[in-house]
């Protein structure tokens, strides 16, 4: 996947001419289009098309007290072990997962140390002895201005700007609970061992929503009926504790009754995202929901489920959806000494709102899922089957013969470029031009031939079915717009 992405201009290791630094990647010309399309579609679907979600775009560096209040300064750590001989550092749980070929979740550092000793695990690089496991804080730090010691952090999640701006959002809008505040933006984590291409990076992007309700109304979810019949593959905490690792198919209603979710909004948002991935063409057999066991819950969570995708490495977290309670707002209210309570006109109650759920997905993981899901090796071609709405280029425009047909082809290209991302290609056989576009997921290609000069029509060829149809140039924009719009259920 990494070599495909590099070859086709999707993703490159950053500043590679100086040697790679693990965990940092750049988007190439096609990658930036794909990532922008994903972010725009997420924003349109979950913010602009809804009445109950509004957005912000917070700063990456905030007052460092934000991280004191949130608990990240003290508790956002990964377990680290170091080789006494070569001094390489490893994430202890990942090292054990690789060595023992089983999931290692939620163990304390003492338990990890014991597992290393009991299983005689040595340094994977030089076979040296490994140190005791200790906590390593994942936040990147920097300093503000010319004054030394003015320490600040690059945010490790976008969520905290939402909590820190929450009062300003409440004061400047008339939004009332239940409502969500959304944000898409960069996050930074000094991962001990970033790995698996863009799956675990040190600089990445998150798309998050904090969904607020009154505490006693977290189960008043009028939208629940829209999703209650959806069937999901679910691996419950109870089953994992029994050592079961296969998911069962349950309806959202059944899963809610089985206490997989913390509240009805938690169930609703999880199901909404699960369905969205299916609408994006993701193979439902490769999706599952995994409930976190008590011992692996983050310090702020009363209940978390992950939507997982079956990557070639096995099922891995795509998106986390946590019930964050009033934890964050309580912490920020205490440390900032600002009153962050909401006054409910109807009940005359004043209270801190409850974060019934926080759906949080990384842009890169979503991209990686779409690429693994869509990239197919067929008999005569490599094709990226991605929903047209997300494809980097929507249309390829080809003159059959450059010499006579270039002016007409350029005219069609110019017409389409006003509305769609287009790629103009006049080199090589038509077959080769189709193959090049198939490999980067361009859903529609059109060829201008000698008949075009007579009948003002072009041949439109569909990427997935490879079927062709003749379309009048005057109708092209409408036909393509319609096909692209309908490409998502
Ligand atoms: N605000 C909650 C939060 O940040 P998280 O489970 O740590 O929760 C949410 O992260 C999502 O962000 C993950 O499900 C994943 O998609 C993405 N993510 C987290 N760490 C990442 C990393 N190092 N590289 C790429 N994506 C990451």
XYZ file of C-alpha atoms in Angstrom, residues 60-335:
276
model
C -3.232 23.834 17.731
C -1.422 25.502 20.628
C -3.633 26.490 23.546
C -3.038 27.688 27.063
C -1.093 24.773 28.644
C -3.579 24.743 31.517
C -6.031 23.140 29.085
C -3.865 19.988 29.258
C -3.522 20.184 33.021
C -7.319 20.306 33.330
C -7.957 17.580 30.774
C -5.546 15.204 32.508
C -3.299 14.820 29.461
C -0.314 16.502 31.137
C -0.333 13.831 33.850
C -1.979 10.782 32.340
C -1.633 10.766 28.549
C 1.077 8.155 28.540
C 2.147 5.017 26.728
C 4.104 2.178 28.358
C 7.763 2.327 27.343
C 10.563 -0.200 27.667
C 14.166 0.415 26.659
C 16.908 -1.963 25.570
C 19.909 -1.815 27.958
C 22.264 -2.701 25.100
C 21.251 -0.692 21.984
C 19.068 1.845 23.878
C 16.220 1.521 21.358
C 12.834 2.273 22.911
C 9.675 0.270 22.320
C 6.015 0.505 23.205
C 5.775 -2.363 25.664
C 2.217 -3.468 24.840
C 2.942 -3.533 21.085
C 6.193 -5.413 21.640
C 4.332 -8.032 23.666
C 1.502 -8.226 21.118
C 4.043 -8.993 18.392
C 6.003 -11.466 20.505
C 2.998 -13.321 21.958
C 0.639 -12.891 18.969
C -2.304 -11.812 21.111
C -4.051 -8.572 22.032
C -2.586 -6.830 25.074
C -5.103 -4.266 26.283
C -5.404 -2.285 29.453
C -2.519 -3.790 31.446
C -0.687 -1.742 34.096
C 3.035 -1.108 33.649
C 3.893 -3.585 36.432
C 1.857 -6.275 34.645
C 3.629 -5.524 31.368
C 7.046 -5.755 33.049
C 6.066 -9.120 34.514
C 4.922 -10.395 31.107
C 8.267 -9.348 29.571
C 10.189 -11.159 32.310
C 7.967 -14.267 32.413
C 8.152 -14.713 28.642
C 11.851 -13.839 28.463
C 11.143 -11.154 25.825
C 14.330 -9.523 24.520
C 15.040 -6.500 22.327
C 13.773 -7.293 18.797
C 16.735 -5.391 17.303
C 19.772 -6.749 19.207
C 18.368 -9.324 21.662
C 19.531 -7.166 24.576
C 17.775 -7.150 27.949
C 14.764 -4.854 28.317
C 14.150 -2.341 31.124
C 11.190 -2.121 33.471
C 8.152 -0.551 31.818
C 7.614 3.139 32.583
C 5.151 5.820 31.507
C 6.066 8.002 28.550
C 3.995 11.164 28.005
C 2.904 11.434 24.395
C 2.529 15.197 24.167
C 4.927 17.215 22.012
C 6.051 20.337 23.840
C 7.264 23.687 22.581
C 7.707 27.152 24.075
C 5.798 30.346 23.391
C 7.602 33.593 22.542
C 11.140 34.573 23.490
C 10.757 33.813 27.191
C 12.365 30.504 28.103
C 10.287 28.145 30.155
C 7.001 29.361 28.669
C 6.110 25.774 27.915
C 3.182 24.850 25.708
C 1.979 21.721 23.929
C 0.829 20.754 20.465
C -2.646 19.370 21.021
C -2.847 15.569 21.205
C -6.592 15.613 20.399
C -8.878 18.246 18.909
C -11.542 17.617 21.556
C -10.096 19.923 24.194
C -10.478 23.094 22.091
C -14.140 22.235 21.898
C -14.394 22.104 25.695
C -12.272 25.226 26.142
C -14.383 27.149 23.575
C -17.634 25.660 24.739
C -18.742 28.728 26.729
C -17.897 31.088 23.861
C -19.920 28.879 21.508
C -22.861 28.795 23.932
C -22.743 32.573 24.421
C -22.499 33.363 20.731
C -25.182 30.998 19.417
C -28.638 30.129 20.609
C -27.998 26.424 20.417
C -29.590 24.349 23.194
C -28.969 20.743 24.210
C -28.942 18.200 22.774
C -26.321 19.524 20.356
C -22.856 18.778 19.076
C -19.744 20.842 18.430
C -17.542 19.464 15.679
C -13.984 20.049 14.645
C -11.596 18.763 11.999
C -7.932 19.436 12.538
C -4.401 18.343 13.285
C -3.387 16.439 16.391
C 0.126 15.447 17.477
C 1.285 12.479 19.508
C 4.878 11.566 20.160
C 4.168 7.896 19.548
C 7.001 5.687 20.842
C 6.860 3.445 17.829
C 4.754 4.870 14.986
C 4.153 2.074 12.529
C 2.092 0.499 9.847
C 2.419 3.328 7.345
C -0.170 6.040 8.092
C -2.101 3.928 10.611
C -0.171 5.310 13.581
C 1.434 8.676 12.904
C 2.932 11.382 15.059
C 1.134 14.170 13.192
C -2.345 13.298 12.015
C -5.829 14.724 11.647
C -8.963 14.030 13.617
C -12.630 14.601 12.858
C -14.442 14.827 16.185
C -17.828 15.733 17.613
C -18.612 16.372 21.265
C -22.328 15.752 21.697
C -23.839 17.481 24.749
C -27.100 16.691 26.558
C -28.630 17.458 29.960
C -27.454 14.676 32.274
C -30.959 13.294 32.864
C -31.744 13.444 29.131
C -28.920 11.351 27.728
C -31.411 8.653 26.844
C -33.905 11.055 25.220
C -32.821 10.482 21.656
C -35.593 11.083 19.131
C -33.305 9.878 16.314
C -32.813 6.417 17.861
C -35.693 4.968 15.811
C -33.830 5.836 12.572
C -31.069 3.371 13.436
C -32.556 0.819 15.825
C -32.956 -1.930 13.206
C -29.452 -1.630 11.768
C -27.507 -4.861 12.274
C -23.897 -4.530 13.338
C -21.126 -7.069 13.972
C -20.502 -6.644 17.680
C -17.803 -7.946 19.996
C -19.017 -7.206 23.513
C -16.816 -6.619 26.557
C -18.445 -9.631 28.241
C -17.487 -11.919 25.359
C -13.913 -10.603 25.255
C -13.598 -11.246 28.977
C -14.649 -14.864 28.250
C -11.894 -15.082 25.614
C -14.293 -14.939 22.646
C -12.908 -13.009 19.694
C -15.601 -13.380 17.044
C -18.323 -10.787 16.690
C -22.052 -11.529 16.647
C -24.643 -9.779 14.518
C -26.949 -7.682 16.713
C -29.454 -4.943 15.995
C -28.769 -1.550 17.534
C -31.848 -1.991 19.732
C -30.622 -5.374 21.002
C -27.123 -4.016 21.602
C -28.566 -1.097 23.552
C -30.552 -3.517 25.726
C -27.369 -5.585 26.227
C -25.619 -2.449 27.558
C -23.042 -2.288 24.780
C -23.713 1.449 24.685
C -23.653 3.869 27.596
C -26.741 5.810 26.528
C -29.118 6.194 23.578
C -27.181 9.041 21.927
C -24.068 6.894 22.152
C -25.944 4.131 20.315
C -27.404 6.527 17.754
C -24.108 8.164 16.791
C -22.229 4.884 16.660
C -24.843 3.382 14.353
C -24.923 6.538 12.223
C -21.180 6.324 11.576
C -21.264 2.544 11.049
C -23.959 3.068 8.396
C -21.962 5.915 6.831
C -19.005 3.614 6.254
C -21.312 1.101 4.560
C -22.723 3.938 2.422
C -19.144 4.770 1.431
C -18.901 1.286 -0.031
C -16.940 -0.360 2.794
C -17.440 -4.128 2.912
C -19.791 -4.697 5.912
C -18.066 -8.038 6.601
C -14.891 -6.123 7.400
C -16.540 -3.783 9.893
C -17.214 -4.536 13.522
C -17.937 -2.791 16.766
C -15.777 -3.626 19.743
C -16.843 -2.558 23.210
C -13.941 -1.579 25.469
C -13.456 -3.722 28.531
C -13.466 -1.836 31.847
C -9.706 -2.202 32.257
C -8.922 -0.511 28.931
C -11.238 2.521 29.243
C -9.499 5.913 28.918
C -9.321 7.940 32.088
C -12.199 10.186 30.980
C -14.603 7.538 29.683
C -17.667 5.890 31.228
C -18.019 3.648 28.178
C -16.329 3.388 24.788
C -16.955 1.429 21.625
C -14.581 1.306 18.676
C -15.660 0.856 15.091
C -12.956 -1.444 13.748
C -12.000 -2.357 10.205
C -10.277 -5.545 9.188
C -6.992 -4.187 7.830
C -4.422 -6.701 6.517
C -3.031 -6.569 10.097
C -6.372 -7.785 11.476
C -9.227 -5.834 13.061
C -7.950 -2.423 14.193
C -9.541 0.742 15.539
C -10.899 3.085 12.929
C -13.019 5.291 15.172
C -13.550 5.586 18.910
C -16.908 6.663 20.351
C -16.707 7.474 24.057
C -19.168 8.622 26.709
C -17.035 11.360 28.328
C -19.613 12.251 31.018
C -19.177 15.724 32.574
C -15.498 14.932 33.205
C -13.915 17.498 30.894
C -16.266 20.395 31.592
C -15.953 19.789 35.355
C -12.172 19.848 35.103
C -12.138 23.022 32.976
C -14.659 24.733 35.234
C -12.568 23.930 38.304
C -9.240 25.043 36.890
